[in-house]
Coordinates of C-alpha atoms in Angstrom, one line a residue:
Chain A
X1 CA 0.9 -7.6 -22.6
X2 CA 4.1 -5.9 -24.1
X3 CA 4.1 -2.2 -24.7
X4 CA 4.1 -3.0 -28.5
X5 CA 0.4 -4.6 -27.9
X6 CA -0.6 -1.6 -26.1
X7 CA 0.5 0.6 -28.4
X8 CA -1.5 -1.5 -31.1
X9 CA -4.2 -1.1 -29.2
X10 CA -4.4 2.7 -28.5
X11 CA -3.8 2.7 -32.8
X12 CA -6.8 0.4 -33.4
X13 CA -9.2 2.2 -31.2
X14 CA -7.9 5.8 -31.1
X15 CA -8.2 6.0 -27.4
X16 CA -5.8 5.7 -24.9
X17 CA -8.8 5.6 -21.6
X18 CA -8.3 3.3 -18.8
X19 CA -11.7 3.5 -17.3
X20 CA -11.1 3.2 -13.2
X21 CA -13.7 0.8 -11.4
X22 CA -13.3 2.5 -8.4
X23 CA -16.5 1.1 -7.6
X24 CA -18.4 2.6 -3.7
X25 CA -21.3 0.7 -2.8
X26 CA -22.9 3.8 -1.5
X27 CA -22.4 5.4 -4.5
X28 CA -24.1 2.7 -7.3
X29 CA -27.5 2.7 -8.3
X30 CA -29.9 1.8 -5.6
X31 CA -32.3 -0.8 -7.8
X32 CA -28.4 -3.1 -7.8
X33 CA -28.3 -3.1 -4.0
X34 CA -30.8 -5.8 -3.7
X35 CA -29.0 -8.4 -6.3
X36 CA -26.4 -10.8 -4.9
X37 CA -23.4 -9.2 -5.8
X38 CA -24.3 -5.4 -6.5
X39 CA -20.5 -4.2 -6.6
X40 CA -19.8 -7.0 -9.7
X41 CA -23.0 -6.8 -11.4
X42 CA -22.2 -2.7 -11.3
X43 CA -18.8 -3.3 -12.6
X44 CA -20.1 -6.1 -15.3
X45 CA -22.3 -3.7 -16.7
X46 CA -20.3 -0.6 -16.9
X47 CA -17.1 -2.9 -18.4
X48 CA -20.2 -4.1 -21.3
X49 CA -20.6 -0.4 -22.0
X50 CA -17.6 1.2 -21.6
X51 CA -15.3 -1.7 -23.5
X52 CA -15.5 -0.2 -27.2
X53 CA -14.0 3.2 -26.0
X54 CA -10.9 2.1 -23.5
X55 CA -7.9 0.1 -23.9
X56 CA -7.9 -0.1 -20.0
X57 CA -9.3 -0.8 -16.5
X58 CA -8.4 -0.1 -13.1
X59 CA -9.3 -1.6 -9.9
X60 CA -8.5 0.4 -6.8
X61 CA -8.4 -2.1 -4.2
X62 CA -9.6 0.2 -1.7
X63 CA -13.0 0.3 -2.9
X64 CA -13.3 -3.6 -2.5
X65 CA -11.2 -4.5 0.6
X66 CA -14.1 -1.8 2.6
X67 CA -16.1 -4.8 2.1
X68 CA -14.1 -7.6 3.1
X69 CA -14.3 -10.6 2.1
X70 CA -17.4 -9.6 -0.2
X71 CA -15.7 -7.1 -1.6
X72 CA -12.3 -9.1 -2.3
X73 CA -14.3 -11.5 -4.2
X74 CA -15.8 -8.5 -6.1
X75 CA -12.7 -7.9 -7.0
X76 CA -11.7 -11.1 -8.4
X77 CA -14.7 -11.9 -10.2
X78 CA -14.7 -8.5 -12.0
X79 CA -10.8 -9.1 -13.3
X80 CA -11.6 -12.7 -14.2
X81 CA -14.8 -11.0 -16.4
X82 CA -12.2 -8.5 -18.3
X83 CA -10.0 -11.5 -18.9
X84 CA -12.3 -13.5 -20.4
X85 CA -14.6 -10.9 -22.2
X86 CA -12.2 -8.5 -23.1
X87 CA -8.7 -10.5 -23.2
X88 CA -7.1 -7.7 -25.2
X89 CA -7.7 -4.5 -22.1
X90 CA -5.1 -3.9 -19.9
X91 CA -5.5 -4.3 -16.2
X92 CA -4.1 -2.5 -13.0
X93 CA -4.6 -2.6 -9.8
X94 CA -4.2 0.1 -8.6
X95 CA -3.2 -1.1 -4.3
X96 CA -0.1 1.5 -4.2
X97 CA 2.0 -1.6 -2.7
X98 CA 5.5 -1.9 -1.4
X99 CA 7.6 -3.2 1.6
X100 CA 10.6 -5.1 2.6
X101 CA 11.9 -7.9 -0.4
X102 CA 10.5 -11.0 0.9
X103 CA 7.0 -9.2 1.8
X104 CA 7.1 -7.7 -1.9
X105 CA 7.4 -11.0 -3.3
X106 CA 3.9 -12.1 -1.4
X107 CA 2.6 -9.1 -3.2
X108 CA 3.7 -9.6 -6.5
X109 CA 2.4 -13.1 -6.0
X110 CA -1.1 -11.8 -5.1
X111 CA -1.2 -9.5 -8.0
X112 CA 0.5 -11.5 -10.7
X113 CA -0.1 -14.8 -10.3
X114 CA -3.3 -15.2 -8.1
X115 CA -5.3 -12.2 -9.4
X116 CA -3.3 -12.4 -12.8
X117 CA -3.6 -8.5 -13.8
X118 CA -1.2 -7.0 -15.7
X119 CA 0.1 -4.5 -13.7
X120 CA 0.3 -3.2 -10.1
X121 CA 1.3 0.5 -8.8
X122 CA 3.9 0.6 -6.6
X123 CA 4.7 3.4 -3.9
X124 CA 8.9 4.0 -4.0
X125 CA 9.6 5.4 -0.8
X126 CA 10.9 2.2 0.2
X127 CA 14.0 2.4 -2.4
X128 CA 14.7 -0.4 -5.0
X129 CA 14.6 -3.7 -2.8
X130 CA 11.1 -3.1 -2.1
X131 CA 9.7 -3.1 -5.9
X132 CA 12.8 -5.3 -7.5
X133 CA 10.6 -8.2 -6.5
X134 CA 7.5 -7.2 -8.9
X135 CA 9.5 -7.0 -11.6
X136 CA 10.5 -10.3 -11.6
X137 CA 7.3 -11.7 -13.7
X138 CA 8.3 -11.4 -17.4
X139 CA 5.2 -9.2 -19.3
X140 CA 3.8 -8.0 -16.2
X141 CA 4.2 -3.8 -15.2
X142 CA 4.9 -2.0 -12.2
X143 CA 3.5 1.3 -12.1
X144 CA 5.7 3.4 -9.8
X145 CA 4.7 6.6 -8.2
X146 CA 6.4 9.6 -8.9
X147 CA 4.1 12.5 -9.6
X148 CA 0.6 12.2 -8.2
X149 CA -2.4 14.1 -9.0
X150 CA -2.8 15.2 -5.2
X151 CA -2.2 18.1 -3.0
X152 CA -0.4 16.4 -0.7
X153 CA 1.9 15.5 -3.7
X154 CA 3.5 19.2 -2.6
X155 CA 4.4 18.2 0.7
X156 CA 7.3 15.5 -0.6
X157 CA 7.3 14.9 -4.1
X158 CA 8.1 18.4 -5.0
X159 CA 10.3 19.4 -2.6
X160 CA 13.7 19.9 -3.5
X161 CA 17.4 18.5 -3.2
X162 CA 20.8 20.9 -2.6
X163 CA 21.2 20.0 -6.7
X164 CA 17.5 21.6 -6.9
X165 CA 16.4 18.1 -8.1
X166 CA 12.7 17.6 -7.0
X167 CA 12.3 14.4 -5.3
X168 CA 9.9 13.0 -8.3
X169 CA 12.5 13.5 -10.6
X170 CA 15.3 11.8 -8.0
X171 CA 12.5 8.8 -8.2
X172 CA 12.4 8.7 -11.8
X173 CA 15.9 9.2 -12.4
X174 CA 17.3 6.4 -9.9
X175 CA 14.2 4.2 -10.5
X176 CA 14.9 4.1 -14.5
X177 CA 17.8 2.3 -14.1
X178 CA 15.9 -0.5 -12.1
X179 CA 13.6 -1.6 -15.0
X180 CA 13.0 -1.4 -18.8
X181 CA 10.5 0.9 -20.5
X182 CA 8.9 -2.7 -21.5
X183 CA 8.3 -3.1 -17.8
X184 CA 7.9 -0.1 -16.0
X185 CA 5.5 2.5 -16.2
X186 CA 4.8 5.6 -13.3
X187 CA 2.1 8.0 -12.3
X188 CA 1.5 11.0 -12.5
X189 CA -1.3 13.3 -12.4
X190 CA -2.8 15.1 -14.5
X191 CA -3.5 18.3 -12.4
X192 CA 0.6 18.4 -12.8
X193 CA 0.6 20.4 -16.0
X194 CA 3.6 21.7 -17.0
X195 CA 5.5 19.3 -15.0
X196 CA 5.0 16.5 -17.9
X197 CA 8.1 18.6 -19.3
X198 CA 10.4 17.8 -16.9
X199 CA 8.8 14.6 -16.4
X200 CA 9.2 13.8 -20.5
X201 CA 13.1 14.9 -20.2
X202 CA 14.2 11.9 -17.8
X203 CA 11.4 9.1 -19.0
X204 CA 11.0 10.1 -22.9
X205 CA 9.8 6.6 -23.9
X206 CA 8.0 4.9 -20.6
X207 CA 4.3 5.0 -20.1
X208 CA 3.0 7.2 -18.0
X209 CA -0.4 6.1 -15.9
X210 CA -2.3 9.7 -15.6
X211 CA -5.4 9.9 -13.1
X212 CA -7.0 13.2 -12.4
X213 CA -8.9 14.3 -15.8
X214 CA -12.1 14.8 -14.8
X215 CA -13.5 15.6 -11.0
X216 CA -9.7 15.9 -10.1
X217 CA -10.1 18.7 -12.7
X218 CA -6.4 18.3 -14.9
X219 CA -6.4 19.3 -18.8
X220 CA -6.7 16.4 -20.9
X221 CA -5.0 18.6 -23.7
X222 CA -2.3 19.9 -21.5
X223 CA -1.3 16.3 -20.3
X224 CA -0.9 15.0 -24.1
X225 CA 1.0 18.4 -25.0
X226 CA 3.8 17.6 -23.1
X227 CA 3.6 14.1 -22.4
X228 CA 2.6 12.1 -25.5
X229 CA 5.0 10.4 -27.3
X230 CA 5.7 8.3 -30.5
X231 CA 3.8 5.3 -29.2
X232 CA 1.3 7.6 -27.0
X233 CA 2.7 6.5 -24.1
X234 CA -0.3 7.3 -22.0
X235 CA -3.0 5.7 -20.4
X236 CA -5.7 8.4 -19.0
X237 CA -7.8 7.4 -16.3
X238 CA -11.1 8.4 -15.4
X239 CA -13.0 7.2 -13.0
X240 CA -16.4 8.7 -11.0
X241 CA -16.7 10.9 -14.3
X242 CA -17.9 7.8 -16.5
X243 CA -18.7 5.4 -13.6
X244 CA -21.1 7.9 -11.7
X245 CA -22.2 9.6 -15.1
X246 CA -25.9 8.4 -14.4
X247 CA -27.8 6.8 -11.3
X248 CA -31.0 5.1 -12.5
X249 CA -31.6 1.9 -14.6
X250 CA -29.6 3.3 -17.5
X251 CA -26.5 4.2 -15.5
X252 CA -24.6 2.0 -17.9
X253 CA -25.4 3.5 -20.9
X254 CA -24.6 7.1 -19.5
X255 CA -21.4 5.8 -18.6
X256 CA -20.6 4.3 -22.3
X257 CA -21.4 8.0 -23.3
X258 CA -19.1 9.7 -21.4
X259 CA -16.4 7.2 -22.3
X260 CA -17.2 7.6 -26.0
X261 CA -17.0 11.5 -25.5
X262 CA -13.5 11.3 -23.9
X263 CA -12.2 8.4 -26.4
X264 CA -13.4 11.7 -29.5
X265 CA -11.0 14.0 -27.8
X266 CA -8.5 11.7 -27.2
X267 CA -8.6 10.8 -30.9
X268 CA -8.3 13.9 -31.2
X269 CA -5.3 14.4 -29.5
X270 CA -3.9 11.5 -31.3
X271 CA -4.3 13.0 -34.5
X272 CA -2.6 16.2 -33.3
X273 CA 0.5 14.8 -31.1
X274 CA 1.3 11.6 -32.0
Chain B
X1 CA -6.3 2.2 22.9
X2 CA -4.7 5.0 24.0
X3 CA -0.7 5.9 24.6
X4 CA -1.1 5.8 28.0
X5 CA -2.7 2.0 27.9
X6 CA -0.6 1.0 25.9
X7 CA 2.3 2.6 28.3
X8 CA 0.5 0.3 31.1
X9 CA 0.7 -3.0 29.1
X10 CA 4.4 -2.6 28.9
X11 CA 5.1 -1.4 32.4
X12 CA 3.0 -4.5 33.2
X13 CA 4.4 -7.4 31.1
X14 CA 8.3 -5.5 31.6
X15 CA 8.0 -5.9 27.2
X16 CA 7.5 -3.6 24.4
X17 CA 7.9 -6.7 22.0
X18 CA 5.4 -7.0 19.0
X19 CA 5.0 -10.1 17.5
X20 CA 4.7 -10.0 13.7
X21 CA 2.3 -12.7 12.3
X22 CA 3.9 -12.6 8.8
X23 CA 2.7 -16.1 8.1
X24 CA 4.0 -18.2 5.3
X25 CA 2.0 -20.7 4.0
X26 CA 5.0 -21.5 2.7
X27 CA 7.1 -22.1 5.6
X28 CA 4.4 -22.9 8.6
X29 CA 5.0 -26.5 10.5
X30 CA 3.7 -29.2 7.6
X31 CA 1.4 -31.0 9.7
X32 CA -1.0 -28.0 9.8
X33 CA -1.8 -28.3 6.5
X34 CA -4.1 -30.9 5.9
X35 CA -6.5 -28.6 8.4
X36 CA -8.9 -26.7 7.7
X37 CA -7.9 -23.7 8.0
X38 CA -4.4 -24.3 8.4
X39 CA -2.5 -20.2 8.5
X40 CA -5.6 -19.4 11.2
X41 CA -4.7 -22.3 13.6
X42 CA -0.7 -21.8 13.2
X43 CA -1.7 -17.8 14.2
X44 CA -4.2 -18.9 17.2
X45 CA -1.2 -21.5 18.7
X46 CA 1.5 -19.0 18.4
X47 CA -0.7 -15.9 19.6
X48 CA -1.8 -18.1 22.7
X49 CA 2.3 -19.4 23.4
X50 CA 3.6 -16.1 22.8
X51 CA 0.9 -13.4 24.3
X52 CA 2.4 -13.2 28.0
X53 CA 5.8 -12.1 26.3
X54 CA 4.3 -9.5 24.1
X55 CA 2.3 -6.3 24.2
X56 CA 1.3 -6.4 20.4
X57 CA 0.8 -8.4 17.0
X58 CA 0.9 -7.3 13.8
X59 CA -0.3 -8.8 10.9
X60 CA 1.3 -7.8 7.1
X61 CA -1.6 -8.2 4.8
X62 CA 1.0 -9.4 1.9
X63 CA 0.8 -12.8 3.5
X64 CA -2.7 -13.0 3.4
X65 CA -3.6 -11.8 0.1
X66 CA -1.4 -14.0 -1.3
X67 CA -3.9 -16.9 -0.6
X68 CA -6.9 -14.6 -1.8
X69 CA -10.2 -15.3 -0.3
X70 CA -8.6 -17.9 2.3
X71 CA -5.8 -15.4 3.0
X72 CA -8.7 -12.7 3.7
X73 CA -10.4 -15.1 5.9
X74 CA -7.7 -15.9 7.8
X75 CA -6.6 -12.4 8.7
X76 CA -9.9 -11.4 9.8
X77 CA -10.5 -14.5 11.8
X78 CA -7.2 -13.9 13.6
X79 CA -8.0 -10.1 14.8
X80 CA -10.8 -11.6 15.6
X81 CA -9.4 -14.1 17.9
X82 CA -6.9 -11.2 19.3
X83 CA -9.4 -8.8 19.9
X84 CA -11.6 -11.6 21.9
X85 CA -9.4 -13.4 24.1
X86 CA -6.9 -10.9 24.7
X87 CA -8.0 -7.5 24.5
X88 CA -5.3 -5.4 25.8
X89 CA -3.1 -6.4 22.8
X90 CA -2.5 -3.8 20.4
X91 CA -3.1 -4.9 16.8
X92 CA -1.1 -3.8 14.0
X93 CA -2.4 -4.3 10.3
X94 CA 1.1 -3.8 8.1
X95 CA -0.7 -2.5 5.2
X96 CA 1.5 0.4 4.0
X97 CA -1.4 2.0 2.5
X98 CA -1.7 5.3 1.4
X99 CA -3.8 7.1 -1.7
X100 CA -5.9 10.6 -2.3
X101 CA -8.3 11.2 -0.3
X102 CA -10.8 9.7 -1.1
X103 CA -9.6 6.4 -1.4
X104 CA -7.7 6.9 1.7
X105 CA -11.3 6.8 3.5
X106 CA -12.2 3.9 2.0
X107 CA -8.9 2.1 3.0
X108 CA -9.4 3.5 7.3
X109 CA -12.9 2.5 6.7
X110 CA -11.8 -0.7 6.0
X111 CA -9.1 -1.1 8.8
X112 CA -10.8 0.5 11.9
X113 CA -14.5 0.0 10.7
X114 CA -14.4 -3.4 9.5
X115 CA -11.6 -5.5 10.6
X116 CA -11.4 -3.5 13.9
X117 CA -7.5 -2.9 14.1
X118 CA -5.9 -0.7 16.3
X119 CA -3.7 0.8 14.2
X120 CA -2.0 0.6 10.0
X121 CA 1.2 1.5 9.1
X122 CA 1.2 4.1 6.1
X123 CA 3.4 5.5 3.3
X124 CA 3.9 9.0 3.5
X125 CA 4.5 9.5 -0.4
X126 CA 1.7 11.2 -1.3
X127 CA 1.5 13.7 1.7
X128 CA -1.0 15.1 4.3
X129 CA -4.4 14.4 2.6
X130 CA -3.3 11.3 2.0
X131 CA -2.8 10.5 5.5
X132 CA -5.6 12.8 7.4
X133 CA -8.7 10.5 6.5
X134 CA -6.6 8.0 8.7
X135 CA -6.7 10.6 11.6
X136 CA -10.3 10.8 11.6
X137 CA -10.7 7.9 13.9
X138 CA -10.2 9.0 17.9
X139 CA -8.1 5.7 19.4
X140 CA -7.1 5.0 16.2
X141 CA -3.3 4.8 15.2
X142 CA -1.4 6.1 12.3
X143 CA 2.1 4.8 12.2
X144 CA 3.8 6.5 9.6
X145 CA 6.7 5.3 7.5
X146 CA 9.8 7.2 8.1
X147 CA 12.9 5.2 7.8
X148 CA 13.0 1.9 6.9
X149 CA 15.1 -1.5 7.9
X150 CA 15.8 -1.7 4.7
X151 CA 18.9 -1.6 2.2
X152 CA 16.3 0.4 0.0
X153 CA 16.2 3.0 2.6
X154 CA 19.5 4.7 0.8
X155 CA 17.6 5.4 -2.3
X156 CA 15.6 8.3 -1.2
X157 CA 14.8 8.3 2.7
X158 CA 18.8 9.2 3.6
X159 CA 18.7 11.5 0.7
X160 CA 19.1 15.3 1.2
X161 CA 17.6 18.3 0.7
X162 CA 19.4 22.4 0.2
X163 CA 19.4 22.2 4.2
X164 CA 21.4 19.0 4.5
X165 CA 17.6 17.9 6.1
X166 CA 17.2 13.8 5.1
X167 CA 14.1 12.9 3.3
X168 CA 12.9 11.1 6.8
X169 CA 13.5 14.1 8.6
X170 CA 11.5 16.0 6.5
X171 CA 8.9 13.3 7.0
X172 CA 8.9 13.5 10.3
X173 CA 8.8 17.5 10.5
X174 CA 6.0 18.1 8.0
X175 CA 3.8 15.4 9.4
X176 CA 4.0 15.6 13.3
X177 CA 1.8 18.9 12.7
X178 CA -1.1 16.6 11.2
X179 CA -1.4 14.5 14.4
X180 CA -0.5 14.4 17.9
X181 CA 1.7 11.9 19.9
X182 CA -2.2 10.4 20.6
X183 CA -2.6 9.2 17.1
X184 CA 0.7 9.1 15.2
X185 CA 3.7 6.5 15.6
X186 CA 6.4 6.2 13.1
X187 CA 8.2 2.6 11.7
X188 CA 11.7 3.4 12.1
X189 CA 14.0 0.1 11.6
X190 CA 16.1 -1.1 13.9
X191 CA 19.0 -1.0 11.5
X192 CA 18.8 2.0 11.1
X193 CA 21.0 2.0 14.6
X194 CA 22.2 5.5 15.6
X195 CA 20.0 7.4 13.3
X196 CA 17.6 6.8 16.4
X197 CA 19.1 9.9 17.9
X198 CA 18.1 12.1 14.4
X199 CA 14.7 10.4 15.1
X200 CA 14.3 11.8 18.3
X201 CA 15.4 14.8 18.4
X202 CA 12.1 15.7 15.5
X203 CA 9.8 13.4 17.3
X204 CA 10.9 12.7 21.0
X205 CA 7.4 11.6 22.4
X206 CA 6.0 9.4 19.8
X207 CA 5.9 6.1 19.4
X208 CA 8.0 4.2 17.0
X209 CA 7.2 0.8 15.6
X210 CA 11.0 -0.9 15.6
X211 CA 11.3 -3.4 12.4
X212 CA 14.2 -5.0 11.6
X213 CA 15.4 -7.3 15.4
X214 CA 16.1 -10.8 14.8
X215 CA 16.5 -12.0 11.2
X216 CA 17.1 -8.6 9.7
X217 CA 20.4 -7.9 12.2
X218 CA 18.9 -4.8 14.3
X219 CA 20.2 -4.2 17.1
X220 CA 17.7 -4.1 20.2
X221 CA 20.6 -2.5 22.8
X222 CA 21.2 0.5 20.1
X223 CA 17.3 0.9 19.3
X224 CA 17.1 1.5 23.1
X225 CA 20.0 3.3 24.1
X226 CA 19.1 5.9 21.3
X227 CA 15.2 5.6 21.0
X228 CA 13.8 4.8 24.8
X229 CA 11.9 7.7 25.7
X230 CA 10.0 8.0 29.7
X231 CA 7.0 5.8 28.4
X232 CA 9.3 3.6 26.7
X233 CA 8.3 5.0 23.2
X234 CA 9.1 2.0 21.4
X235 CA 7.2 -1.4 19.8
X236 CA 9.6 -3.8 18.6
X237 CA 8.3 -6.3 16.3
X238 CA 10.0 -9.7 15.6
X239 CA 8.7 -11.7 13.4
X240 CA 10.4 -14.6 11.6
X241 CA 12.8 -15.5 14.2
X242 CA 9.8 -16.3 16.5
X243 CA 7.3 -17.5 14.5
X244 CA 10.1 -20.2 12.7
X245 CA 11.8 -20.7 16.1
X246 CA 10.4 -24.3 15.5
X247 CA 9.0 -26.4 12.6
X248 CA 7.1 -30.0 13.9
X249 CA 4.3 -30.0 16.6
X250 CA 6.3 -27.9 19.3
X251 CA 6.0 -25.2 17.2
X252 CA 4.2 -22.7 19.7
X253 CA 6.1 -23.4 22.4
X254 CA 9.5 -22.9 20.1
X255 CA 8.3 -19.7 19.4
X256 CA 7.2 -19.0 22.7
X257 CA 10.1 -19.7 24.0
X258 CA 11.8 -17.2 21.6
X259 CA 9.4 -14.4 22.9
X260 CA 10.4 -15.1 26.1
X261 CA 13.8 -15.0 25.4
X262 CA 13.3 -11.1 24.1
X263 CA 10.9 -10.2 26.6
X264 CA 13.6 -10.7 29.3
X265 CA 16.1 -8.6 27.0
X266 CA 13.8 -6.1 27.0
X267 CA 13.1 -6.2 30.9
X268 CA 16.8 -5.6 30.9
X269 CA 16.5 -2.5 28.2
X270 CA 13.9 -1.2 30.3
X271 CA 15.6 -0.9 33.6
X272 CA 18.7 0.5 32.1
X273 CA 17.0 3.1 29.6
X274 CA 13.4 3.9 30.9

């Protein structure tokens, strides 16, 4: 998918949610845990509901390799269902990957050609030869870190160089030059505020992945007042807010609700800072 | 296992060597793979011709999700086989994981609950509750990435802060406070060469898992000199050189062979540094 298609997407749908799957089987509905394939049939359902009101999922692989090999196949059976449902949302998983060149390019493998989503994030701390090899499939993404959403995103990220550069913006300053906006994207959280300023200054025109709206507890209307651009350039995630939005029978249909409800303010939002 | 066992199995094999089962479907002996399970039965031959040589395997998931279910399988069969007929080998999954909290249960759930390693290498990107839900396993192992073997190392772990502090100095500062010498190791690469002494001067009683001997052009002489502490303090993992060392039926005993050939190094190293 090119970032044109995205964009079109976002426009047709006035949303710019990517719904996160970050699916715990001691979390779902009990009355699932007796099917065959509780984890899929959870995800199935809340992808059905949820569809009209995001332009995108994402998988945190986490969540599925708990379970093994159970889980793995989870996993692949849920992207395959998106693909073939809903050919038009955008996929990440979301595995935070990254090592030396020729272990990359097993990665990048997995992600893009066996799995076939359409992006992957990326951890940097490894430097450019780590992540040069997932940008070597034409129309797929890498989703680099730079700010996250976290606490601990204090103890490195925003620490400081003799220049008083903070190392995220080192990360998206070097990092820029290793990849198109039409192919790289990076996170950062929405709990980070203010910080889409300085974030905006040295990526104007990439996309910008944004999890923590929600239980994380960042401003959905403070992430689009500094960081939305002329094609949107954000994909908000929210995750155990929609997914975990009810626990009985009709779990689904509370989910669809609370996606609707955050696709109206991000409408919203569109009509005010695009 | 604790630092003191594994302090024994080296004193008692006179090796610190880890053998890295980054296994290729690619590039494993051709006659394997009309088998059934051909990347499980390469693993069991060379863990069986090189485990007298070596105190430790580790595994880097990229090569086994690659092959997606199969890939899965096959990692989890070969811990399996470790943890069964040699016990006293410390397993390494080379995951370079690392997310909030969370997620970062789900992810030491799945390593120390599930697949039963002994220990996962980490990013330290995202900071100290990133990390911790790792640490909540007693004789469970954290090893940290700090500075890597390589090139991409330059990009930001050998840049400076204010203090003229490197980025991997910092990393080893800030985090030795989350975890004793019990639970924490740190991959340092063995190019990386005199930057050893940096290393230890932050962190002289932990651990350090040495990449980068053999096909990446480490040097095992320098990694000692500057990085043998008085329990030896290192692992140093070869992977490629070993498990290639031969490509038709003798395969095993080519790469046992190979171990053997750095085991006796080491002897050497350990006698003139320990």
């Amino acid at each position: 998918m090119t970032k044109k298609q995205l964009f079109e997407q976002i426009q047709k749908k006035q949303s710019f949610l990517c719904v996160g799957l970050d699916s715990d089987i001691d979390k779902i509905p009990e009355h699932l845990l007796g099917g065959e394939d509780p984890l899929y049939t959870f995800n199935k359902d809340i992808i059905d509901s949820t569809s009209p009101w995001c332009v995108s999922y994402k998988l945190n692989l986490a969540f599925y390799e708990c379970l093994g090999l159970k889980g793995w196949h989870a996993f692949e059976k849920t992207v395959a269902y998106i693909r073939q449902r809903y050919p038009n949302h955008f996929i990440i998983a979301d595995a935070k990957r990254g090592d030396i060149g020729n272990t990359s390019e097993m990665y990048a493998r997995s992600f893009f050609n066996e799995l076939k989503v359409n992006a992957v994030t990326i951890s940097p701390y490894m430097g450019e030869d780590s992540v040069k090899p997932f940008l070597c499939y034409p129309n797929h993404w890498v989703i680099l870190l730079a700010l996250t959403s976290n606490k601990g995103s204090e103890d490195f990220q925003l620490t400081t160089d003799s220049d008083g550069e903070y190392l995220f913006e080192k990360v998206l300053r070097v990092s820029e030059k290793w990849a198109t906006d039409e192919q790289m994207m990076y996170v950062v959280g929405a709990t980070q505020g203010k910080l889409f300023k300085k974030v905006r200054t040295i990526v104007p025109n990439h996309f910008l992945l944004v999890p923590g709206v929600g239980i994380q507890g960042g401003s959905l209307e403070e992430v689009c007042r500094y960081g939305m651009n002329s094609q949107c350039g954000l994909l908000v995630n929210s995750s155990r807010s929609i997914i975990y939005a009810g626990n009985d029978d009709e779990f689904a249909e509370a989910a669809g609700r609370e996606a609707r409800k955050l696709q109206l303010e991000m409408k919203e939002m569109l009509d005010k800072y695009l």
